[in-house]
Coordinates of C-alpha atoms in Angstrom, one line a residue:
X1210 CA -53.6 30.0 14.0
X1211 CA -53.2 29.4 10.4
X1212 CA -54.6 32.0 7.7
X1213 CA -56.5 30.6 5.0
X1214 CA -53.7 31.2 3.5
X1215 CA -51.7 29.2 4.8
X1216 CA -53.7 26.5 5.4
X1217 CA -54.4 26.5 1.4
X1218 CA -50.5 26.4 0.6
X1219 CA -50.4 23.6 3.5
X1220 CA -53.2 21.2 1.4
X1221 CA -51.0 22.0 -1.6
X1222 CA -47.7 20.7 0.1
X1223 CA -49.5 17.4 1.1
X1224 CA -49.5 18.9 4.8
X1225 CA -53.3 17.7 5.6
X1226 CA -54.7 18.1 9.1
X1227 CA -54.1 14.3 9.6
X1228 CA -50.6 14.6 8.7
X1229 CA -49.7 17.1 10.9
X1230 CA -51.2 15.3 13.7
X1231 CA -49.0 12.2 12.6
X1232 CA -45.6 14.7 12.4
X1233 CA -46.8 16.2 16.0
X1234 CA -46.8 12.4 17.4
X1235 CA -43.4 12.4 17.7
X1236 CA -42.9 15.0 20.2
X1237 CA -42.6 14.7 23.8
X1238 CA -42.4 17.4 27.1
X1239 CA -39.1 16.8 28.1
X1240 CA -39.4 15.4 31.5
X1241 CA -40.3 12.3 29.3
X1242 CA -37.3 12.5 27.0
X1243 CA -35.3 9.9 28.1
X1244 CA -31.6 10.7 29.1
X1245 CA -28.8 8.2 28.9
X1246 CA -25.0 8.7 29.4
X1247 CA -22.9 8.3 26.6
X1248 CA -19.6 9.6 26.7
X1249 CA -15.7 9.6 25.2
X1250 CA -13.2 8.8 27.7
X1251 CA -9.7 9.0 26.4
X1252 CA -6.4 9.3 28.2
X1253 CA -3.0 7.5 28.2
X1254 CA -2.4 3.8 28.6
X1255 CA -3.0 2.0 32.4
X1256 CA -4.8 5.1 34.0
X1257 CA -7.7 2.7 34.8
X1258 CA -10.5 4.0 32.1
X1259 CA -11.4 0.1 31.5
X1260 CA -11.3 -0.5 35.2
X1261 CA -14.0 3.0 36.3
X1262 CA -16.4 1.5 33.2
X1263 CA -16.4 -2.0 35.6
X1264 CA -16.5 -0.1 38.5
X1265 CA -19.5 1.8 37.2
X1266 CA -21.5 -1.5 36.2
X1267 CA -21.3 -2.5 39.4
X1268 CA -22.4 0.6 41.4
X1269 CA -25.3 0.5 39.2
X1270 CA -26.0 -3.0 39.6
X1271 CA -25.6 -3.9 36.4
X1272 CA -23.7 -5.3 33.9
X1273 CA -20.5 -4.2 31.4
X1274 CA -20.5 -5.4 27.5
X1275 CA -17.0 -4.6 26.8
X1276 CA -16.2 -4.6 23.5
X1277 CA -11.5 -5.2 23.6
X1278 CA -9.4 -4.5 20.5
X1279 CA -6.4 -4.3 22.5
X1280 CA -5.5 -5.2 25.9
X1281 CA -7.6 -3.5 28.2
X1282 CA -9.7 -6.5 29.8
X1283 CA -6.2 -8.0 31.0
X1284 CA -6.3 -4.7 33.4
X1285 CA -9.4 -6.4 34.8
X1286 CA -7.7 -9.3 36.1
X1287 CA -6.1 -7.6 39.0
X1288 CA -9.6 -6.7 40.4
X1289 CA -11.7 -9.8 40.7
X1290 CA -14.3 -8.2 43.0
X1291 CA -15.6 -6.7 39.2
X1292 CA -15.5 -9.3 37.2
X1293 CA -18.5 -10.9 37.7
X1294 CA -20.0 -7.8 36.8
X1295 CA -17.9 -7.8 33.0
X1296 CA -18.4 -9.8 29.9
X1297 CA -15.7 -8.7 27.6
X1298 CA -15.4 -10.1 23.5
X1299 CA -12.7 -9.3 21.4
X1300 CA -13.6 -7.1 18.5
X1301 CA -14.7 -9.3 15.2
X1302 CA -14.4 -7.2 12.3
X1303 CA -16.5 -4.3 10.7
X1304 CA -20.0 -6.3 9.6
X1305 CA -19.5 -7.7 13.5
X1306 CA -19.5 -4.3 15.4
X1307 CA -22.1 -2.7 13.1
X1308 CA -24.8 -5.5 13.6
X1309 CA -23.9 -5.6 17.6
X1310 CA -24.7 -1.8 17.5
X1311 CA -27.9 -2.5 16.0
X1312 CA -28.9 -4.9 18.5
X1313 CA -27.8 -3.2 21.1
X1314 CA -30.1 0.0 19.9
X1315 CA -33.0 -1.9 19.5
X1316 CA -32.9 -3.7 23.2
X1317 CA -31.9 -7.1 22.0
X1318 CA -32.5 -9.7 24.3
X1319 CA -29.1 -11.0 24.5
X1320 CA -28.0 -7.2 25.5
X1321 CA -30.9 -7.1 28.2
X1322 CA -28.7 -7.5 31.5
X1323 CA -26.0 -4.9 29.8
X1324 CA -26.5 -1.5 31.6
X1325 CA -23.2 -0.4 30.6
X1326 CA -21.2 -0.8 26.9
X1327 CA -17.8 0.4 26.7
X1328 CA -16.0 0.8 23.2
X1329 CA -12.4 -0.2 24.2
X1330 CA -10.7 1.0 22.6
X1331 CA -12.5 3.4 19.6
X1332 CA -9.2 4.4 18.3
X1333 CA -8.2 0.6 17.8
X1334 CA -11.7 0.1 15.7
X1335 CA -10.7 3.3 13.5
X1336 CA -6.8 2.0 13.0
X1337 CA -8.2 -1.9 12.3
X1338 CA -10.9 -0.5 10.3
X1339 CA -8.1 1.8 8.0
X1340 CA -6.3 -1.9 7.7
X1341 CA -8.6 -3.3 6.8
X1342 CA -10.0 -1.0 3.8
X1343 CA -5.9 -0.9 2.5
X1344 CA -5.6 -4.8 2.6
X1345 CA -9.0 -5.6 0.9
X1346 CA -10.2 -2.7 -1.1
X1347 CA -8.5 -0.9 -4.1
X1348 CA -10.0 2.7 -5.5
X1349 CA -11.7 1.7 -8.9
X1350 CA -13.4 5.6 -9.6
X1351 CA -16.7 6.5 -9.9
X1352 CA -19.5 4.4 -9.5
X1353 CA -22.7 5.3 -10.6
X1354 CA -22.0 8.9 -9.8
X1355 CA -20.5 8.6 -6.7
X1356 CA -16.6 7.0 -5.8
X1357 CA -16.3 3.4 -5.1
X1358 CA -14.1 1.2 -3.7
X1359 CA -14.3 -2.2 -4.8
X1360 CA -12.4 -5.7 -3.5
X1361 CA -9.2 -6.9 -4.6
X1362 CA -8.7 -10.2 -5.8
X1363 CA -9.1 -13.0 -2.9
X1364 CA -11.8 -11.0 -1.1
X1365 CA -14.9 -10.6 -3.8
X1366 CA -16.8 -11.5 -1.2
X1367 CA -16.5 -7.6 0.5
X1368 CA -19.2 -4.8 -0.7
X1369 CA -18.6 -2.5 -2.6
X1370 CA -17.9 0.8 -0.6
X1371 CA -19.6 3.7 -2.4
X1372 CA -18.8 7.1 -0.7
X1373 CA -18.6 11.0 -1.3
X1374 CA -14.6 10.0 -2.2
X1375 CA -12.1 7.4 -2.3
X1376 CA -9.9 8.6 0.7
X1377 CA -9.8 6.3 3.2
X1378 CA -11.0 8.3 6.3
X1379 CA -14.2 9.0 4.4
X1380 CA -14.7 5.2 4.5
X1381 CA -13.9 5.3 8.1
X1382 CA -16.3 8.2 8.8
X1383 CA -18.8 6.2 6.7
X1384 CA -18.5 2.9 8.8
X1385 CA -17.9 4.4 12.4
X1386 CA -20.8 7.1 12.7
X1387 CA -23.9 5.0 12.3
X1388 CA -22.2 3.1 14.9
X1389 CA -21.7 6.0 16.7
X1390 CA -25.1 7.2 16.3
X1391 CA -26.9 3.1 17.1
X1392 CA -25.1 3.3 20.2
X1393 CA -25.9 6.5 21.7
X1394 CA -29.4 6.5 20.4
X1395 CA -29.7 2.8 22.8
X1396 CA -31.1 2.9 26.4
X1397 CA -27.4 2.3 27.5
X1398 CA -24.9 3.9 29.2
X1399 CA -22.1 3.6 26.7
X1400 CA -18.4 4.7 27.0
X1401 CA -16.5 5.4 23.3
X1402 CA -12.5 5.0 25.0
X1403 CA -9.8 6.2 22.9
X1404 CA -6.1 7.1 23.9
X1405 CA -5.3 10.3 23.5
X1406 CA -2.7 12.4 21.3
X1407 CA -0.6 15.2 21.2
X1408 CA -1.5 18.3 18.6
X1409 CA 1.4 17.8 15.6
X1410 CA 4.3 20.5 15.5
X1411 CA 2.4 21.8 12.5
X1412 CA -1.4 22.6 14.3
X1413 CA 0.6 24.3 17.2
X1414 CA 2.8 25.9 14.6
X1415 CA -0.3 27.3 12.8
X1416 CA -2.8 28.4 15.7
X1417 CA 0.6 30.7 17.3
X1418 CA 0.8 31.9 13.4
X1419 CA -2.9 33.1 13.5
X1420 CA -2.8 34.2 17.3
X1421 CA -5.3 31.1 18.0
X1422 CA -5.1 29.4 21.5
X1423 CA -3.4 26.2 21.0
X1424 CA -4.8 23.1 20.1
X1425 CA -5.3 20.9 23.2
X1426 CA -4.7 16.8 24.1
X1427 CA -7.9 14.9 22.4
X1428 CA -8.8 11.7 21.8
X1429 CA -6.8 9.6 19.7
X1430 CA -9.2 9.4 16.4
X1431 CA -9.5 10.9 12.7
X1432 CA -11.3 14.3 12.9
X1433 CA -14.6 13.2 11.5
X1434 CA -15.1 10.2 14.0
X1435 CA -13.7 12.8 16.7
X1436 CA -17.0 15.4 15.1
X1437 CA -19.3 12.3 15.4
X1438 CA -18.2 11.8 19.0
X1439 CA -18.5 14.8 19.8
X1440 CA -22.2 15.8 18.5
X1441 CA -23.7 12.7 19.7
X1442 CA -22.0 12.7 23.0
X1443 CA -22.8 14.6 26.7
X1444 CA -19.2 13.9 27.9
X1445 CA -15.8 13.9 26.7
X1446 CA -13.2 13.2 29.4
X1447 CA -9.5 13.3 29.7
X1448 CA -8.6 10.9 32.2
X1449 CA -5.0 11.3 33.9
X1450 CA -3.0 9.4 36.8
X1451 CA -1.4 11.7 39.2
X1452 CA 0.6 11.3 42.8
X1453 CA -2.8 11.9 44.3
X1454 CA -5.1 9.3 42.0
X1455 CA -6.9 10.0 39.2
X1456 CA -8.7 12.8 38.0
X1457 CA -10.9 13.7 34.6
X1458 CA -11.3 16.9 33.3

């Protein structure tokens, strides 16, 4: 219990006994926290990571919201038993994919029969989305305080990107993790799939220079969307074709 004290220094800090109850409202035991899957599946192209998300709708009895930027649904084609079970759309741009992930958070309607959402890939959003800041935006400095980046001529229409910097992986990191975070904060089970990458000469070069273990194969995406994956994420799989199928570790 509280010392007068303390409960004095709480009245001065606004911290009445109402508001306290209304802070304490929040909390749950966790039995009654709900737990969704959300996970990164990455691996080479064709070792059927589009194909277990359909295959996963349907042992669930449920539908897939696959979101394409390359040609993964085409894999889909050669298994027709799943696709009643798959509604794929091509990915629309930036202002697109971050109002979809808001719907989808908030249990839109038109998302209702959508068990499962699958990101396909991630690391063709991050590349499009790097395009697309080089080919509309130009750094202009600082912009009340902070960097912006601001439109070139023929696209005025654009915002204004304001940001910690004007690199353009911060704008990326900017744009992707409240995606990120809508998505696995929904009542979905959502799959983020990336294709994977090799550590560069130089990160393999520099962990045997400070006697590090080396760095390993990850998912195909700039380091801070990697971060946001990985904090906001239960899984992250690698996902490889062998003689004897497939297997993810």
């Amino acid at each position: 219990m509280a010392t007068e004290e303390q409960r004095q220094e709480l009245l001065r800090r606004g911290i009445t006994p109402e508001r306290a109850r209304q802070l304490f409202q929040y909390s749950k035991p966790i039995e009654e926290v709900p737990n969704h899957f959300h996970a990164v599946l990455y691996g080479d192209g064709k070792v059927g990571k589009t194909v277990l998300t359909a295959r996963l709708a349907k042992a669930l009895g449920t539908k897939l919201y696959h979101i394409s930027t390359d040609n993964g649904s085409s894999a889909l084609q050669d298994w027709p038993s799943l696709m009643p079970y798959v509604e794929s759309v091509r990915y629309q741009g930036p202002k697109w994919l971050q109002d979809v992930a808001t719907a989808i958070r908030f249990d839109a309607d038109e998302f209702e029969e959508f068990g499962v959402i699958s990101l396909d890939t991630t690391s063709g959003v991050c590349d499009e989305y790097i395009d697309y800041v080089e080919r509309v935006y130009n750094a202009t400095g600082k912009q009340g305080g902070r960097d912006a980046l601001r439109p070139k001529k023929g696209y005025e229409k654009a915002p204004v990107l304001e940001m910690a910097s004007n690199e353009d992986y911060k704008a990326l990191r900017q744009f992707m993790r409240p995606i990120i975070m809508d998505l696995t904060r929904s009542s979905k089970t959502v799959f983020f799939i990336t294709h994977e990458r090799e550590p560069f000469y130089m990160e393999v070069s520099d962990a045997k220079k400070n006697g590090e273990e080396p760095p390993k194969i990850r998912p195909d995406v700039p380091d801070k969307v990697y971060k946001a994956l990985h904090y906001n994420c239960g899984l992250m799989g690698r996902m490889v074709k062998g003689v004897n199928g497939r297997t993810i570790s």
